[in-house]
């Protein structure tokens, strides 16, 4: 009888021990899941803070340039209340620029300001494409968008980088040198260089962890070229990366992903000075 009691007691203790161990394992698993969730939320918070900083920097850049443009002299592109250009010299410059633009593009304009923006886009694009050299076959991967006072120059991966790499192709130096002249033309102009990727994971076993790191490293590489090779003041340049979260095309196709892999240079120049530099 005593032996049975001892055996039963042993089973009871063993059962309690198993239950306790199971509960402990469950608790540990919950704790790990909670830690992982906290880490994810912290990462998302950091991304939000980075995006907020980026937007604040953009706002400061826009405000500074708007104040500058408000002090333009009579030779700067400016419209009067009736929509006409104020100075004869300005009208002559604009007419010359507009005459170089294809009629089909000008037909896209809804008003005179749109016509000016399209004219600047086409002239800037043509000037920059002339500097592609050995990359001339990728001319379509260089795009320009003008929304005065902002100018956005978009350079495709095929021009600047090899796939998955953050090292600038030396063939692109001539193009970046030409852009650097624009960046140096105004000592107070702020410049933002943004790296963008598609939504495909970065190839494993490389020195780059993910698309966030790839986009940031690429923008930093371009900034270093501007600063170290072409002497642009680094204090005026902001390097940022958007990973795949700001696409301009559909990531479901190879063509769309190619368009999304790009580096954008955003600036707010005096367009009169800008066009003079591009004409050199």
GROMACS .gro file of C-alpha atoms in nm:
model
  280
    1UNK     CA    1   0.000   0.000   0.000
    2UNK     CA    2   0.283   0.238   0.094
    3UNK     CA    3   0.454   0.164  -0.236
    4UNK     CA    4   0.136   0.259  -0.427
    5UNK     CA    5   0.114   0.589  -0.240
    6UNK     CA    6   0.476   0.667  -0.317
    7UNK     CA    7   0.430   0.579  -0.686
    8UNK     CA    8   0.113   0.789  -0.711
    9UNK     CA    9   0.285   1.079  -0.539
   10UNK     CA   10   0.570   1.054  -0.785
   11UNK     CA   11   0.332   1.066  -1.081
   12UNK     CA   12   0.159   1.367  -0.928
   13UNK     CA   13   0.488   1.551  -0.883
   14UNK     CA   14   0.597   1.460  -1.235
   15UNK     CA   15   0.265   1.583  -1.373
   16UNK     CA   16   0.290   1.911  -1.185
   17UNK     CA   17   0.647   1.950  -1.305
   18UNK     CA   18   0.544   1.891  -1.670
   19UNK     CA   19   0.258   2.141  -1.645
   20UNK     CA   20   0.485   2.401  -1.486
   21UNK     CA   21   0.749   2.352  -1.756
   22UNK     CA   22   0.486   2.381  -2.028
   23UNK     CA   23   0.352   2.704  -1.879
   24UNK     CA   24   0.705   2.839  -1.850
   25UNK     CA   25   0.772   2.760  -2.217
   26UNK     CA   26   0.447   2.928  -2.319
   27UNK     CA   27   0.533   3.234  -2.113
   28UNK     CA   28   0.879   3.251  -2.268
   29UNK     CA   29   0.731   3.224  -2.618
   30UNK     CA   30   0.485   3.506  -2.542
   31UNK     CA   31   0.769   3.718  -2.409
   32UNK     CA   32   0.975   3.660  -2.723
   33UNK     CA   33   0.678   3.751  -2.943
   34UNK     CA   34   0.619   4.065  -2.739
   35UNK     CA   35   0.987   4.160  -2.763
   36UNK     CA   36   0.975   4.108  -3.140
   37UNK     CA   37   0.662   4.324  -3.163
   38UNK     CA   38   0.824   4.598  -2.956
   39UNK     CA   39   1.134   4.588  -3.179
   40UNK     CA   40   0.915   4.615  -3.490
   41UNK     CA   41   0.723   4.910  -3.346
   42UNK     CA   42   1.050   5.082  -3.252
   43UNK     CA   43   1.177   5.033  -3.607
   44UNK     CA   44   0.854   5.172  -3.754
   45UNK     CA   45   0.878   5.468  -3.517
   46UNK     CA   46   1.233   5.539  -3.633
   47UNK     CA   47   1.115   5.530  -3.995
   48UNK     CA   48   0.832   5.774  -3.912
   49UNK     CA   49   1.079   6.007  -3.738
   50UNK     CA   50   1.312   5.991  -4.040
   51UNK     CA   51   1.022   6.074  -4.274
   52UNK     CA   52   0.916   6.364  -4.051
   53UNK     CA   53   1.272   6.500  -4.051
   54UNK     CA   54   1.282   6.464  -4.429
   55UNK     CA   55   0.957   6.661  -4.470
   56UNK     CA   56   1.075   6.930  -4.228
   57UNK     CA   57   1.400   6.965  -4.425
   58UNK     CA   58   1.202   6.995  -4.750
   59UNK     CA   59   0.978   7.261  -4.597
   60UNK     CA   60   1.277   7.466  -4.483
   61UNK     CA   61   1.432   7.437  -4.828
   62UNK     CA   62   1.111   7.546  -5.001
   63UNK     CA   63   1.055   7.839  -4.765
   64UNK     CA   64   1.410   7.966  -4.810
   65UNK     CA   65   1.383   7.950  -5.187
   66UNK     CA   66   1.039   8.115  -5.193
   67UNK     CA   67   1.177   8.407  -4.992
   68UNK     CA   68   1.465   8.433  -5.238
   69UNK     CA   69   1.238   8.426  -5.540
   70UNK     CA   70   1.025   8.703  -5.396
   71UNK     CA   71   1.327   8.933  -5.432
   72UNK     CA   72   1.387   8.855  -5.801
   73UNK     CA   73   1.487   9.142  -6.027
   74UNK     CA   74   1.327   9.242  -6.358
   75UNK     CA   75   1.533   8.996  -6.561
   76UNK     CA   76   1.394   8.693  -6.380
   77UNK     CA   77   1.102   8.493  -6.515
   78UNK     CA   78   0.800   8.670  -6.367
   79UNK     CA   79   0.439   8.723  -6.464
   80UNK     CA   80   0.230   9.037  -6.421
   81UNK     CA   81  -0.130   9.035  -6.298
   82UNK     CA   82  -0.266   8.989  -6.651
   83UNK     CA   83  -0.040   8.687  -6.707
   84UNK     CA   84   0.211   8.858  -6.938
   85UNK     CA   85   0.587   8.869  -6.889
   86UNK     CA   86   0.703   9.192  -6.728
   87UNK     CA   87   1.033   9.270  -6.899
   88UNK     CA   88   1.136   9.262  -7.268
   89UNK     CA   89   1.458   9.077  -7.187
   90UNK     CA   90   1.260   8.810  -7.004
   91UNK     CA   91   1.014   8.775  -7.293
   92UNK     CA   92   1.299   8.724  -7.540
   93UNK     CA   93   1.459   8.454  -7.328
   94UNK     CA   94   1.132   8.271  -7.279
   95UNK     CA   95   1.042   8.290  -7.649
   96UNK     CA   96   1.380   8.142  -7.737
   97UNK     CA   97   1.331   7.857  -7.489
   98UNK     CA   98   0.974   7.786  -7.604
   99UNK     CA   99   1.081   7.777  -7.969
  100UNK     CA  100   1.305   7.480  -7.893
  101UNK     CA  101   1.023   7.267  -7.752
  102UNK     CA  102   0.819   7.023  -7.959
  103UNK     CA  103   0.463   7.143  -8.021
  104UNK     CA  104   0.318   6.812  -7.897
  105UNK     CA  105   0.469   6.873  -7.554
  106UNK     CA  106   0.351   7.232  -7.537
  107UNK     CA  107   0.001   7.107  -7.621
  108UNK     CA  108  -0.001   6.940  -7.278
  109UNK     CA  109   0.005   7.280  -7.107
  110UNK     CA  110  -0.315   7.414  -6.956
  111UNK     CA  111  -0.176   7.765  -6.900
  112UNK     CA  112   0.129   7.979  -6.964
  113UNK     CA  113   0.303   7.869  -6.644
  114UNK     CA  114   0.269   7.505  -6.757
  115UNK     CA  115   0.428   7.602  -7.089
  116UNK     CA  116   0.724   7.754  -6.905
  117UNK     CA  117   0.766   7.446  -6.689
  118UNK     CA  118   0.755   7.214  -6.992
  119UNK     CA  119   1.003   7.434  -7.176
  120UNK     CA  120   1.245   7.425  -6.886
  121UNK     CA  121   1.202   7.049  -6.849
  122UNK     CA  122   1.285   6.985  -7.214
  123UNK     CA  123   1.583   7.223  -7.220
  124UNK     CA  124   1.730   7.093  -6.895
  125UNK     CA  125   1.680   6.732  -7.003
  126UNK     CA  126   1.843   6.791  -7.342
  127UNK     CA  127   2.141   6.962  -7.182
  128UNK     CA  128   2.193   6.684  -6.928
  129UNK     CA  129   2.149   6.405  -7.182
  130UNK     CA  130   2.430   6.558  -7.388
  131UNK     CA  131   2.658   6.476  -7.093
  132UNK     CA  132   2.574   6.105  -7.077
  133UNK     CA  133   2.868   6.006  -7.298
  134UNK     CA  134   2.899   5.625  -7.293
  135UNK     CA  135   2.563   5.607  -7.114
  136UNK     CA  136   2.380   5.769  -7.407
  137UNK     CA  137   2.184   5.450  -7.472
  138UNK     CA  138   2.012   5.503  -7.135
  139UNK     CA  139   1.895   5.857  -7.215
  140UNK     CA  140   1.533   5.764  -7.143
  141UNK     CA  141   1.632   5.685  -6.783
  142UNK     CA  142   1.716   6.052  -6.722
  143UNK     CA  143   1.404   6.256  -6.649
  144UNK     CA  144   1.338   6.614  -6.540
  145UNK     CA  145   1.032   6.764  -6.371
  146UNK     CA  146   0.984   7.136  -6.309
  147UNK     CA  147   0.729   7.279  -6.066
  148UNK     CA  148   0.863   7.628  -6.008
  149UNK     CA  149   1.050   7.694  -5.796
  150UNK     CA  150   1.139   7.323  -5.767
  151UNK     CA  151   1.343   7.120  -6.017
  152UNK     CA  152   1.363   6.740  -5.985
  153UNK     CA  153   1.626   6.547  -6.180
  154UNK     CA  154   1.568   6.171  -6.182
  155UNK     CA  155   1.859   5.946  -6.283
  156UNK     CA  156   1.792   5.576  -6.343
  157UNK     CA  157   1.995   5.295  -6.191
  158UNK     CA  158   2.126   5.200  -6.538
  159UNK     CA  159   2.316   5.530  -6.554
  160UNK     CA  160   2.455   5.551  -6.200
  161UNK     CA  161   2.493   5.199  -6.061
  162UNK     CA  162   2.529   4.833  -6.137
  163UNK     CA  163   2.243   4.615  -6.009
  164UNK     CA  164   2.247   4.585  -5.631
  165UNK     CA  165   2.556   4.808  -5.600
  166UNK     CA  166   2.600   5.144  -5.429
  167UNK     CA  167   2.923   5.237  -5.608
  168UNK     CA  168   2.877   5.514  -5.867
  169UNK     CA  169   2.967   5.412  -6.222
  170UNK     CA  170   3.261   5.632  -6.339
  171UNK     CA  171   3.080   5.668  -6.673
  172UNK     CA  172   2.830   5.890  -6.489
  173UNK     CA  173   3.093   6.136  -6.360
  174UNK     CA  174   3.057   6.374  -6.657
  175UNK     CA  175   2.682   6.401  -6.595
  176UNK     CA  176   2.730   6.459  -6.222
  177UNK     CA  177   2.999   6.717  -6.295
  178UNK     CA  178   2.753   6.911  -6.511
  179UNK     CA  179   2.487   6.894  -6.239
  180UNK     CA  180   2.743   7.007  -5.980
  181UNK     CA  181   2.786   7.335  -6.171
  182UNK     CA  182   2.418   7.400  -6.109
  183UNK     CA  183   2.453   7.312  -5.741
  184UNK     CA  184   2.746   7.553  -5.706
  185UNK     CA  185   2.568   7.839  -5.882
  186UNK     CA  186   2.383   7.950  -5.569
  187UNK     CA  187   2.559   7.932  -5.234
  188UNK     CA  188   2.234   7.931  -5.033
  189UNK     CA  189   2.047   7.669  -5.235
  190UNK     CA  190   1.972   7.347  -5.046
  191UNK     CA  191   1.987   7.019  -5.234
  192UNK     CA  192   1.824   6.686  -5.153
  193UNK     CA  193   1.952   6.360  -5.302
  194UNK     CA  194   1.704   6.071  -5.261
  195UNK     CA  195   1.770   5.705  -5.330
  196UNK     CA  196   1.481   5.483  -5.444
  197UNK     CA  197   1.458   5.108  -5.508
  198UNK     CA  198   1.203   4.858  -5.635
  199UNK     CA  199   1.027   4.615  -5.400
  200UNK     CA  200   1.249   4.314  -5.471
  201UNK     CA  201   1.459   4.188  -5.175
  202UNK     CA  202   1.831   4.260  -5.189
  203UNK     CA  203   2.032   3.955  -5.296
  204UNK     CA  204   2.164   3.763  -4.997
  205UNK     CA  205   2.535   3.733  -4.917
  206UNK     CA  206   2.603   4.094  -5.013
  207UNK     CA  207   2.738   4.383  -4.805
  208UNK     CA  208   2.395   4.552  -4.821
  209UNK     CA  209   2.126   4.434  -4.580
  210UNK     CA  210   1.803   4.553  -4.744
  211UNK     CA  211   1.645   4.816  -4.970
  212UNK     CA  212   1.655   5.079  -4.695
  213UNK     CA  213   2.031   5.045  -4.674
  214UNK     CA  214   2.070   5.029  -5.054
  215UNK     CA  215   1.872   5.349  -5.111
  216UNK     CA  216   2.064   5.533  -4.838
  217UNK     CA  217   2.406   5.413  -4.954
  218UNK     CA  218   2.330   5.514  -5.311
  219UNK     CA  219   2.225   5.866  -5.219
  220UNK     CA  220   2.531   5.900  -4.995
  221UNK     CA  221   2.758   5.784  -5.280
  222UNK     CA  222   2.620   6.052  -5.512
  223UNK     CA  223   2.655   6.316  -5.241
  224UNK     CA  224   3.019   6.217  -5.184
  225UNK     CA  225   3.090   6.256  -5.556
  226UNK     CA  226   2.941   6.605  -5.551
  227UNK     CA  227   3.136   6.701  -5.238
  228UNK     CA  228   3.471   6.525  -5.279
  229UNK     CA  229   3.515   6.522  -5.655
  230UNK     CA  230   3.333   6.839  -5.764
  231UNK     CA  231   3.367   7.056  -5.450
  232UNK     CA  232   3.000   7.114  -5.371
  233UNK     CA  233   2.955   7.234  -5.012
  234UNK     CA  234   2.840   6.927  -4.818
  235UNK     CA  235   2.655   7.141  -4.562
  236UNK     CA  236   2.396   7.224  -4.831
  237UNK     CA  237   2.325   6.864  -4.934
  238UNK     CA  238   2.081   6.626  -4.767
  239UNK     CA  239   2.122   6.254  -4.843
  240UNK     CA  240   1.815   6.037  -4.787
  241UNK     CA  241   1.674   5.698  -4.883
  242UNK     CA  242   1.312   5.598  -4.940
  243UNK     CA  243   1.361   5.224  -5.004
  244UNK     CA  244   1.068   5.103  -5.221
  245UNK     CA  245   0.805   5.316  -5.049
  246UNK     CA  246   0.785   5.596  -5.308
  247UNK     CA  247   0.739   5.422  -5.644
  248UNK     CA  248   0.664   5.609  -5.967
  249UNK     CA  249   0.555   5.294  -6.148
  250UNK     CA  250   0.400   4.953  -6.086
  251UNK     CA  251   0.641   4.709  -5.917
  252UNK     CA  252   0.457   4.410  -6.062
  253UNK     CA  253   0.642   4.436  -6.396
  254UNK     CA  254   1.013   4.438  -6.483
  255UNK     CA  255   0.971   4.767  -6.669
  256UNK     CA  256   0.797   4.928  -6.371
  257UNK     CA  257   1.063   4.808  -6.128
  258UNK     CA  258   1.334   4.949  -6.354
  259UNK     CA  259   1.170   5.292  -6.344
  260UNK     CA  260   1.147   5.277  -5.966
  261UNK     CA  261   1.521   5.212  -5.924
  262UNK     CA  262   1.637   5.571  -5.942
  263UNK     CA  263   1.816   5.857  -5.766
  264UNK     CA  264   1.639   6.192  -5.748
  265UNK     CA  265   1.814   6.527  -5.709
  266UNK     CA  266   1.576   6.796  -5.584
  267UNK     CA  267   1.666   7.163  -5.581
  268UNK     CA  268   1.515   7.508  -5.607
  269UNK     CA  269   1.743   7.721  -5.826
  270UNK     CA  270   1.707   8.060  -5.983
  271UNK     CA  271   1.594   7.931  -6.323
  272UNK     CA  272   1.747   8.222  -6.512
  273UNK     CA  273   2.092   8.138  -6.371
  274UNK     CA  274   2.016   7.771  -6.412
  275UNK     CA  275   1.955   7.799  -6.787
  276UNK     CA  276   2.266   8.012  -6.837
  277UNK     CA  277   2.479   7.740  -6.676
  278UNK     CA  278   2.317   7.463  -6.878
  279UNK     CA  279   2.396   7.653  -7.196
  280UNK     CA  280   2.769   7.642  -7.133
   0.00000   0.00000   0.00000
